[in-house]
Coordinates of C-alpha atoms (C1' of nucleotides) in Angstrom, one line a residue:
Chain J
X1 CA 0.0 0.0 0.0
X2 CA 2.6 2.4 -0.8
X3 CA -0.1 4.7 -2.6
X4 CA -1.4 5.8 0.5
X5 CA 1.9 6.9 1.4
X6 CA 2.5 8.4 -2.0
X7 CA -0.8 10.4 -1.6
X8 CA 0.3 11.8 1.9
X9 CA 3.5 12.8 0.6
X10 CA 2.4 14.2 -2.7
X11 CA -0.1 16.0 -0.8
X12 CA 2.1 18.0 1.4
X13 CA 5.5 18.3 -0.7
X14 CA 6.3 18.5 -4.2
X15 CA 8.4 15.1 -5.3
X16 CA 8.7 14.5 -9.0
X17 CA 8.9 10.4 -9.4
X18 CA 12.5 10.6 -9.6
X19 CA 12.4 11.4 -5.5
X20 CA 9.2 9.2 -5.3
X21 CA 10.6 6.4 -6.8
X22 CA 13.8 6.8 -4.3
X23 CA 11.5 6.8 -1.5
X24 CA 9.2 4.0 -2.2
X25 CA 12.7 1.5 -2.9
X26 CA 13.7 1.7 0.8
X27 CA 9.9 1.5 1.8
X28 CA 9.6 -2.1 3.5
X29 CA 5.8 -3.0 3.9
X30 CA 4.8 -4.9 7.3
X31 CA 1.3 -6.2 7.7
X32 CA 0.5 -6.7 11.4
X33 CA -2.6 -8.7 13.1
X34 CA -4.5 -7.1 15.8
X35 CA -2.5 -7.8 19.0
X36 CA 0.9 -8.4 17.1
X37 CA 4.0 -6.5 18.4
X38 CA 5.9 -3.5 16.4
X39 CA 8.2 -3.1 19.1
X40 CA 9.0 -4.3 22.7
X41 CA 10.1 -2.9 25.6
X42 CA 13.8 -3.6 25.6
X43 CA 14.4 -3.5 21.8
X44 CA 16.0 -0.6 19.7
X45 CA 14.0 0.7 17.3
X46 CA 15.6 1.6 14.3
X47 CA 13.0 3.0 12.0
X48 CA 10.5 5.4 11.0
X49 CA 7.2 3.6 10.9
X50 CA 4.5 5.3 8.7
X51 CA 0.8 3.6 9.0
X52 CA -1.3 2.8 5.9
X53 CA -4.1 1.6 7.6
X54 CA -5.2 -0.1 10.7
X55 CA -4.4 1.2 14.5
X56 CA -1.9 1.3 16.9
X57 CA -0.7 1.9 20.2
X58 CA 2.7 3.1 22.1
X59 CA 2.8 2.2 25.6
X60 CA 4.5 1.4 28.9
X61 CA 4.0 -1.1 31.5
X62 CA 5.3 -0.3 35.1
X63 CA 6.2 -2.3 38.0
X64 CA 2.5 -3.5 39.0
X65 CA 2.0 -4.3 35.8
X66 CA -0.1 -1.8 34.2
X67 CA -0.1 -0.7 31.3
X68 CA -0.2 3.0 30.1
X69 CA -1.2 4.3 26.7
X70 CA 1.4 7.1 24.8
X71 CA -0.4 6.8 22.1
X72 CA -2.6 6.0 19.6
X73 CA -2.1 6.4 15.9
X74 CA -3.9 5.1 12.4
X75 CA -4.0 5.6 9.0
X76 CA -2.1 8.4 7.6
X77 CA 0.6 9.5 11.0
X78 CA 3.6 7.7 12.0
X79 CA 4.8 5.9 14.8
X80 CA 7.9 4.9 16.6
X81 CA 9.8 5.5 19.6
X82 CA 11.9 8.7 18.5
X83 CA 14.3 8.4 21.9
X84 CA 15.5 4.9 21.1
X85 CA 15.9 5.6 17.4
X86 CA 18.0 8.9 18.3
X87 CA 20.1 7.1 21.0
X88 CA 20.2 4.1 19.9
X89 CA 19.0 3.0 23.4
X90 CA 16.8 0.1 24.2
X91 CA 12.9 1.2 24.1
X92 CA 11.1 2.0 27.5
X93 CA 7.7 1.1 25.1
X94 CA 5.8 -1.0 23.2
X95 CA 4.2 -0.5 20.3
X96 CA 1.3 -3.1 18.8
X97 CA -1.6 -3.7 16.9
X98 CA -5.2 -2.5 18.1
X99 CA -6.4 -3.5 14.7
X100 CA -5.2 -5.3 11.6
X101 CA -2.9 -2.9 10.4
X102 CA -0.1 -2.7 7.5
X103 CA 3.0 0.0 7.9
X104 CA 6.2 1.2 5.7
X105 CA 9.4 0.7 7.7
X106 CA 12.1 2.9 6.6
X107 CA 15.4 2.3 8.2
X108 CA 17.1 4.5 9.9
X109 CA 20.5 5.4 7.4
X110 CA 17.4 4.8 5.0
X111 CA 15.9 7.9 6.3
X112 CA 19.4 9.9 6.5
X113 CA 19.7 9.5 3.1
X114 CA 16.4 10.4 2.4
X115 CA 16.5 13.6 4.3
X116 CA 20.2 14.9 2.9
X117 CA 18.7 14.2 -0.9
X118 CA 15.0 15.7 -0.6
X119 CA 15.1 19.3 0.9
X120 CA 11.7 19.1 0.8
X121 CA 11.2 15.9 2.6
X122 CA 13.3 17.5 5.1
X123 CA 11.3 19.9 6.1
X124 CA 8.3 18.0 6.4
X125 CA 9.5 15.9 9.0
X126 CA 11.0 18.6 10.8
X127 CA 7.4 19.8 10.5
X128 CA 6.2 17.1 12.1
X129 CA 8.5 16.7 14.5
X130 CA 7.7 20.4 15.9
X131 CA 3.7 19.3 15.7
X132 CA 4.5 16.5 17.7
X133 CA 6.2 18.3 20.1
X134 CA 3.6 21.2 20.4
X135 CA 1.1 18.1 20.7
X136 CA 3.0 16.6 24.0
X137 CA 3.4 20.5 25.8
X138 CA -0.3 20.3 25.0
X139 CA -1.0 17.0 26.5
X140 CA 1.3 17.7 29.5
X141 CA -0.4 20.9 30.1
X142 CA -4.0 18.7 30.5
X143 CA -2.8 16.4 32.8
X144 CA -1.3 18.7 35.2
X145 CA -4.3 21.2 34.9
X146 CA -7.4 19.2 34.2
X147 CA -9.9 16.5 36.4
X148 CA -10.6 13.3 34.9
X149 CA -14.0 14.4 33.2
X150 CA -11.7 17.1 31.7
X151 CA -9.2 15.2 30.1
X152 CA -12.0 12.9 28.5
X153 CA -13.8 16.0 27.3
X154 CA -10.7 17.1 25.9
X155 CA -9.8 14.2 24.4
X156 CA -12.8 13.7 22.5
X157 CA -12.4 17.4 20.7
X158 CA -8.7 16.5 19.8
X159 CA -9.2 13.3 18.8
X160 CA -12.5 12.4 18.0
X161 CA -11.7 10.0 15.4
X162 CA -9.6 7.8 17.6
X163 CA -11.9 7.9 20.6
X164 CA -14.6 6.6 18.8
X165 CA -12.5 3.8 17.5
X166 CA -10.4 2.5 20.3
X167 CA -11.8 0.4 23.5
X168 CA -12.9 2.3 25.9
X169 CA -10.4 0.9 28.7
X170 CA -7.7 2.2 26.1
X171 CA -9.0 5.6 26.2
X172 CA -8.8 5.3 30.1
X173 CA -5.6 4.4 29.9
X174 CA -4.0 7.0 27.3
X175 CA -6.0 9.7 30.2
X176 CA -4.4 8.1 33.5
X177 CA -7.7 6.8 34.9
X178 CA -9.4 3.9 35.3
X179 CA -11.9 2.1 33.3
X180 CA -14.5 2.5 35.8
X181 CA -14.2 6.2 36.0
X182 CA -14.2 6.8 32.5
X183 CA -17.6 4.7 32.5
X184 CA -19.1 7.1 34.9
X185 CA -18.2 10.0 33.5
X186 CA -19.6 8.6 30.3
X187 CA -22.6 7.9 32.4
X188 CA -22.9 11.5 33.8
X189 CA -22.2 13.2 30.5
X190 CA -25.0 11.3 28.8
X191 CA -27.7 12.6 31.9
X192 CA -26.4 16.0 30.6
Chain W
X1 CA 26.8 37.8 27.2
X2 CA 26.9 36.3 23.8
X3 CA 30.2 34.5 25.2
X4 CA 28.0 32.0 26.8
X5 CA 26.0 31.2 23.9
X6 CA 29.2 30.9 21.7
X7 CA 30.9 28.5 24.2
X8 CA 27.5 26.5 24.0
X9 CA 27.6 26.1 20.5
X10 CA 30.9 25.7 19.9
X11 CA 30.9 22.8 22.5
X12 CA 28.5 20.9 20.4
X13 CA 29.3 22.4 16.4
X14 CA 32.1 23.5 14.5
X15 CA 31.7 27.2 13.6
X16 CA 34.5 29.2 12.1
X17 CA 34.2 33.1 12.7
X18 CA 32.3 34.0 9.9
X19 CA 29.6 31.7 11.0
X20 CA 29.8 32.5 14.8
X21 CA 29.6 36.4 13.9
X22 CA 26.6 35.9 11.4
X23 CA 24.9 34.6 14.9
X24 CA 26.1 37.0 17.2
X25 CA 24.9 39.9 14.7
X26 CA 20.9 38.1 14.7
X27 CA 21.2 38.2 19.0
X28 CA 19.6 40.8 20.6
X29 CA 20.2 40.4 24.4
X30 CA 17.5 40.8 26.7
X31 CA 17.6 41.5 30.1
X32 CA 14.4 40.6 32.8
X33 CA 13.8 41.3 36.2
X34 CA 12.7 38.6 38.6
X35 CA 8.9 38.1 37.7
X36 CA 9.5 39.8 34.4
X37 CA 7.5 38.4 31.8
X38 CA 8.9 37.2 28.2
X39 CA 6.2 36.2 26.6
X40 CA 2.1 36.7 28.1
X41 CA -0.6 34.5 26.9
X42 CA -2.2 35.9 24.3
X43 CA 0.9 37.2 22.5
X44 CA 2.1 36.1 19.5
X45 CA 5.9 34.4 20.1
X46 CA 8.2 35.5 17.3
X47 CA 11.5 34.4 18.2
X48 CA 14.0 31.3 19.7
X49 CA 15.3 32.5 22.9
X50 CA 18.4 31.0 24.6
X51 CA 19.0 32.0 28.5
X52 CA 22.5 33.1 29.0
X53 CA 21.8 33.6 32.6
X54 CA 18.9 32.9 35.4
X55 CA 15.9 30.8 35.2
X56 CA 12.9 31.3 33.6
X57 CA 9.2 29.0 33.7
X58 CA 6.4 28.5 31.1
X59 CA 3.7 28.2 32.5
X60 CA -0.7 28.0 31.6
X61 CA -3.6 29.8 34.1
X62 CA -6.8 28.2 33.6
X63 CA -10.5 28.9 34.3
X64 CA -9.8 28.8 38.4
X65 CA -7.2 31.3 38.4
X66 CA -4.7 28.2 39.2
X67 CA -1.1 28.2 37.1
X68 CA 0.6 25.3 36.2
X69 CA 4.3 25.0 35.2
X70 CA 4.7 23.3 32.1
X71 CA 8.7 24.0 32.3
X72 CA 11.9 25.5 33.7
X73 CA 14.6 26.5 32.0
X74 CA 17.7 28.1 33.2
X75 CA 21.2 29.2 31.5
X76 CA 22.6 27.1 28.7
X77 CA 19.2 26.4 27.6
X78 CA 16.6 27.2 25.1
X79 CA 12.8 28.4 25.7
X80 CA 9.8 29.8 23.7
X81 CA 6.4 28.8 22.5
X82 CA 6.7 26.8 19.7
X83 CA 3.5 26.1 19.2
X84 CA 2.9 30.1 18.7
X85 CA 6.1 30.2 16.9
X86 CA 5.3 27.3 14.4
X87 CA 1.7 28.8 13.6
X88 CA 1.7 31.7 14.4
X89 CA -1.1 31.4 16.9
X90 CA -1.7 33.6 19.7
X91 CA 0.1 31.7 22.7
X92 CA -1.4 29.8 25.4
X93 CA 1.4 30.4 27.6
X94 CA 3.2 32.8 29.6
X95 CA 7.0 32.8 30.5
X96 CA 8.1 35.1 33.1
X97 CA 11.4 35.0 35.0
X98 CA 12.0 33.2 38.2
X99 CA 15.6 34.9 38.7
X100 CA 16.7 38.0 37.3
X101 CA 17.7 36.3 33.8
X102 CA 19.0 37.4 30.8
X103 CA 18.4 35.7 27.4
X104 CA 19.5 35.8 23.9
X105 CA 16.7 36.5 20.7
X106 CA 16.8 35.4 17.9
X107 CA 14.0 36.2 15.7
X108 CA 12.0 33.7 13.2
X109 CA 13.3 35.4 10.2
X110 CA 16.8 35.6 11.3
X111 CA 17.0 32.4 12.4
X112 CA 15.3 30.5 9.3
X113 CA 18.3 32.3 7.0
X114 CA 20.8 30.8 9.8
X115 CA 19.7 27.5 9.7
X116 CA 19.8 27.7 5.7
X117 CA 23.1 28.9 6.1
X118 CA 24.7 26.9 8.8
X119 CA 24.2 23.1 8.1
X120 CA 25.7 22.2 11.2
X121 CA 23.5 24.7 13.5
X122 CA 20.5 23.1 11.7
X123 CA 21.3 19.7 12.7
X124 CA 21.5 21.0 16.2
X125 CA 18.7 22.6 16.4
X126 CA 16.7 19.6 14.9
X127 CA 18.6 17.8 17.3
X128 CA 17.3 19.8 20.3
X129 CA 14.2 19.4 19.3
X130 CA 14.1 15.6 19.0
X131 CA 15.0 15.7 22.3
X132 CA 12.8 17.9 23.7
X133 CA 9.9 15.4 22.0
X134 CA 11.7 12.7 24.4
X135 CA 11.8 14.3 26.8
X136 CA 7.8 15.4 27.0
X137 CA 7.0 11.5 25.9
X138 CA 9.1 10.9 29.0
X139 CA 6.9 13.4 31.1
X140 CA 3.8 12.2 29.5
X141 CA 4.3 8.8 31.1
X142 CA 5.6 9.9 34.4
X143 CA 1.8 11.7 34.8
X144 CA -0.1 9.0 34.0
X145 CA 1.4 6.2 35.4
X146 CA 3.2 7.3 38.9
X147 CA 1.3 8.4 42.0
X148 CA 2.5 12.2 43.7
X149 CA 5.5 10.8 45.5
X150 CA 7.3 8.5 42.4
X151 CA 6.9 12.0 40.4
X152 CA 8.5 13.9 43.0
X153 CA 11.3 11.5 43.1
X154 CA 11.5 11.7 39.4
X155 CA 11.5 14.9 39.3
X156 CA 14.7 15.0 41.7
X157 CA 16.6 12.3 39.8
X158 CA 15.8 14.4 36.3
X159 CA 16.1 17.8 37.1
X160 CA 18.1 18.0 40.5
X161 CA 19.8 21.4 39.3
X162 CA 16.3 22.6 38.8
X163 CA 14.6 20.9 41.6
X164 CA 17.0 22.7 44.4
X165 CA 17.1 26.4 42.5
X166 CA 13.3 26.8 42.3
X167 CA 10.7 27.7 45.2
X168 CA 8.6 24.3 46.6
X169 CA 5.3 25.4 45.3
X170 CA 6.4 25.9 41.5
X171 CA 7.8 22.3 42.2
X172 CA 4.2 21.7 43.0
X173 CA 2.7 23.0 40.2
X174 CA 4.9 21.5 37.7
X175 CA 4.2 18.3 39.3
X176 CA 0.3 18.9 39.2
X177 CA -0.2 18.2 42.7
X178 CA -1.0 20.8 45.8
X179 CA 1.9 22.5 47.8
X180 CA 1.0 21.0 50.7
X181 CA 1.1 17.4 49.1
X182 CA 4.4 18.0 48.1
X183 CA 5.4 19.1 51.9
X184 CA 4.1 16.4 53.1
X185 CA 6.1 14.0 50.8
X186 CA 9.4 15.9 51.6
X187 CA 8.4 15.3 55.0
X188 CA 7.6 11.6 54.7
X189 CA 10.7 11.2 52.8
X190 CA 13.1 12.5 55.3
X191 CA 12.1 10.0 57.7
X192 CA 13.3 7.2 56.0
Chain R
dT1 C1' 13.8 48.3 61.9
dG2 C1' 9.5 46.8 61.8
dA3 C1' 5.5 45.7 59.1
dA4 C1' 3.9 43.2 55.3
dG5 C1' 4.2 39.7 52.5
dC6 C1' 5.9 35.2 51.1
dA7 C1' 7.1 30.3 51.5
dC8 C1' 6.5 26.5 53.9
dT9 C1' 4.3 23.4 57.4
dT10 C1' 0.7 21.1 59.9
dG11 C1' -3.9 19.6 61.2
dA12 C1' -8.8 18.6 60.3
dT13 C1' -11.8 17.5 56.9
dA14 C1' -13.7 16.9 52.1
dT15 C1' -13.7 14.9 47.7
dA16 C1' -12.2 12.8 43.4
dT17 C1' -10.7 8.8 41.9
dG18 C1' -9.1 4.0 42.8
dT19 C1' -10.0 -0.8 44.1
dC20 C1' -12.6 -4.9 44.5
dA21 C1' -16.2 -7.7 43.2
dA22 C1' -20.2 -9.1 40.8
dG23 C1' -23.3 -8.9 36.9
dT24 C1' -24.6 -8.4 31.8
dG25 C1' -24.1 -8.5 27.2
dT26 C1' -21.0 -9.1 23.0
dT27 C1' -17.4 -11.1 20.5
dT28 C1' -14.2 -14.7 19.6
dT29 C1' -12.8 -19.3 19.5
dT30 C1' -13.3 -24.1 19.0
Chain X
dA1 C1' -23.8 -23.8 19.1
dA2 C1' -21.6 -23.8 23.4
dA3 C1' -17.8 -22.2 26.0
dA4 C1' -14.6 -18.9 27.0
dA5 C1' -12.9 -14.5 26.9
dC6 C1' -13.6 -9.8 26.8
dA7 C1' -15.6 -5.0 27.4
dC8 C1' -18.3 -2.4 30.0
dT9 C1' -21.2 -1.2 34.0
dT10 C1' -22.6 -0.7 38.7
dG11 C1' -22.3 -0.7 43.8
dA12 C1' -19.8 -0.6 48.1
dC13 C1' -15.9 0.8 50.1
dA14 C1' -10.9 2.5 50.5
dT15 C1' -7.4 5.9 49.8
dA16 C1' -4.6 9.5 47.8
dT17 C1' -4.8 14.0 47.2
dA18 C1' -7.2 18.5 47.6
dT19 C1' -9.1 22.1 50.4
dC20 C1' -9.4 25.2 54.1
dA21 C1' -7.4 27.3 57.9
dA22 C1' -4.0 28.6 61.2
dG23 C1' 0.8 29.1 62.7
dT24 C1' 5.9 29.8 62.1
dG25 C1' 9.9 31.8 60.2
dC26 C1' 12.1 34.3 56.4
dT27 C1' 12.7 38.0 53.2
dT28 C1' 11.9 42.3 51.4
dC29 C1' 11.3 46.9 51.2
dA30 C1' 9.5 51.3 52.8

DNA sequence: TGAAGCACTTGATATATGTCAAGTGTTTTT
DNA sequence: AAAAACACTTGACATATATCAAGTGCTTCA
């Protein structure tokens, strides 16, 4: 399904097929089943991962076992753990399948390359890198600041797509409350 | 005190004296007053701003009148909305200094052309960036998956420079918990 | 230098959210 | 088609953290 990438790219940068062509030969397609690992805690990642359809997860699991949502992402964003790809240091995450999914795995020299010959490519990830940053500041900024109906109610505006997608004790999870909250706040809202 | 920002560079990049002077002609120093804002919310931010000296917080007021620290920063480091920056958006944010500081700016424009120009300061700064990301991903999970006291002590082992310079109750608030939960935790934790 | 304002602490109490346990309906597996 | 697993809900109760209020020392600055 490298079309899907094609369009994304085409639809933000100008590439003539040349530069397309480049990128789509270090493109490696991975389908993944629902439940399948991308990465585990412990491993280095060593790619950029972008997602051509299904749904995934990054997340940590602490000491007691439980686990705690990053993030989600589908069709159309990327995914990866960014601080074991730029250290080369084993992940603190794991990333798998909510959903049947397929992604392009571009390595990480891959990428260099890619980068150093397409200006243009370039810039959009360093574009997206700064979204994705703004994104986190965001996210850190409700969970110091906001109660748990809060964060839900927020969520649902920035993300309305994934909420309605994902199971709800996932969305519990990626807020830092229970599934049993989340359920009554669902609860309350509806009374509203 | 450009001297500090020069030794910062040139501890990382390799900048002969044409380069280094094209920076130092883009700085404009700016001096700030304890409590001093940089940037009020509302404002548009239009520059990158390193802090040769002091300490400086970011930080969000919402409905309740209640602030909330979304970051310190102190000399040798860089601060800003990049959010506002990136889009151009009004901020969300307000920076005001902690210390008397004083900081370097560098505005948008001026510091596109330098990146253009300067291969090597655009790797760093994509660099610093990357890192950054980590390091909110890294915050992200610390608030949702550790109780008040793990964040405290996380907190200390991350930031121990930061944790001893700044007053208890911005501690707090970066933390998202009370002032008087985070006495009682120092309190708790002396004991044992 | 002394009054005012901060920063921090401490106690009593309130409240949001978590934990545990059981029950229902749905999906998946065999 | 039955069994098992899963997702969600609901109730009773527990607990971490917040809130409110007062008290103690430090700074600061007039």
């Amino acid at each position: 399904m490298f079309e899907v990438f094609a369009k994304y790219l085409q639809n933000q940068i100008q590439l003539n097929d040349q530069e397309l062509n480049m990128i789509q030969k270090v493109c490696v397609s991975k389908r993944l089943r629902k439940n399948q690992y991308l990465l585990q805690e412990g491993d280095v990642w060593r790619y950029n991962a972008f997602i051509t359809s299904g749904c995934l997860r990054t997340y940590s699991v602490n000491d007691k076992l439980q686990e705690h949502i990053l993030n989600f992402a589908i069709e159309n964003y990327w995914i990866g753990d960014r601080e074991s790809l730029l250290n080369g240091t084993p992940s603190r995450y794991n990333i798998d399948a909510i959903e049947d999914s397929e992604v392009l795995l571009i390595s990480k020299e891959d990428f260099a390359v890619l980068m150093k010959s397409i200006p243009q490519f370039q810039d959009l990830v360093n574009l997206i890198i700064e979204r994705s940053f703004a994104a986190s500041q965001d996210r850190i900024n409700s969970s110091i600041s906001l109660n748990a109906e809060e964060k839900y109610a927020t969520f649902l505006k920035r993300q309305p797509k994934i909420a309605n997608r994902v199971p709800q004790h996932m969305v519990a999870s990626y807020l830092g409350i229970t599934p049993e909250t989340l359920s009554r706040i669902r609860k309350l809202n509806l009374k509203k």
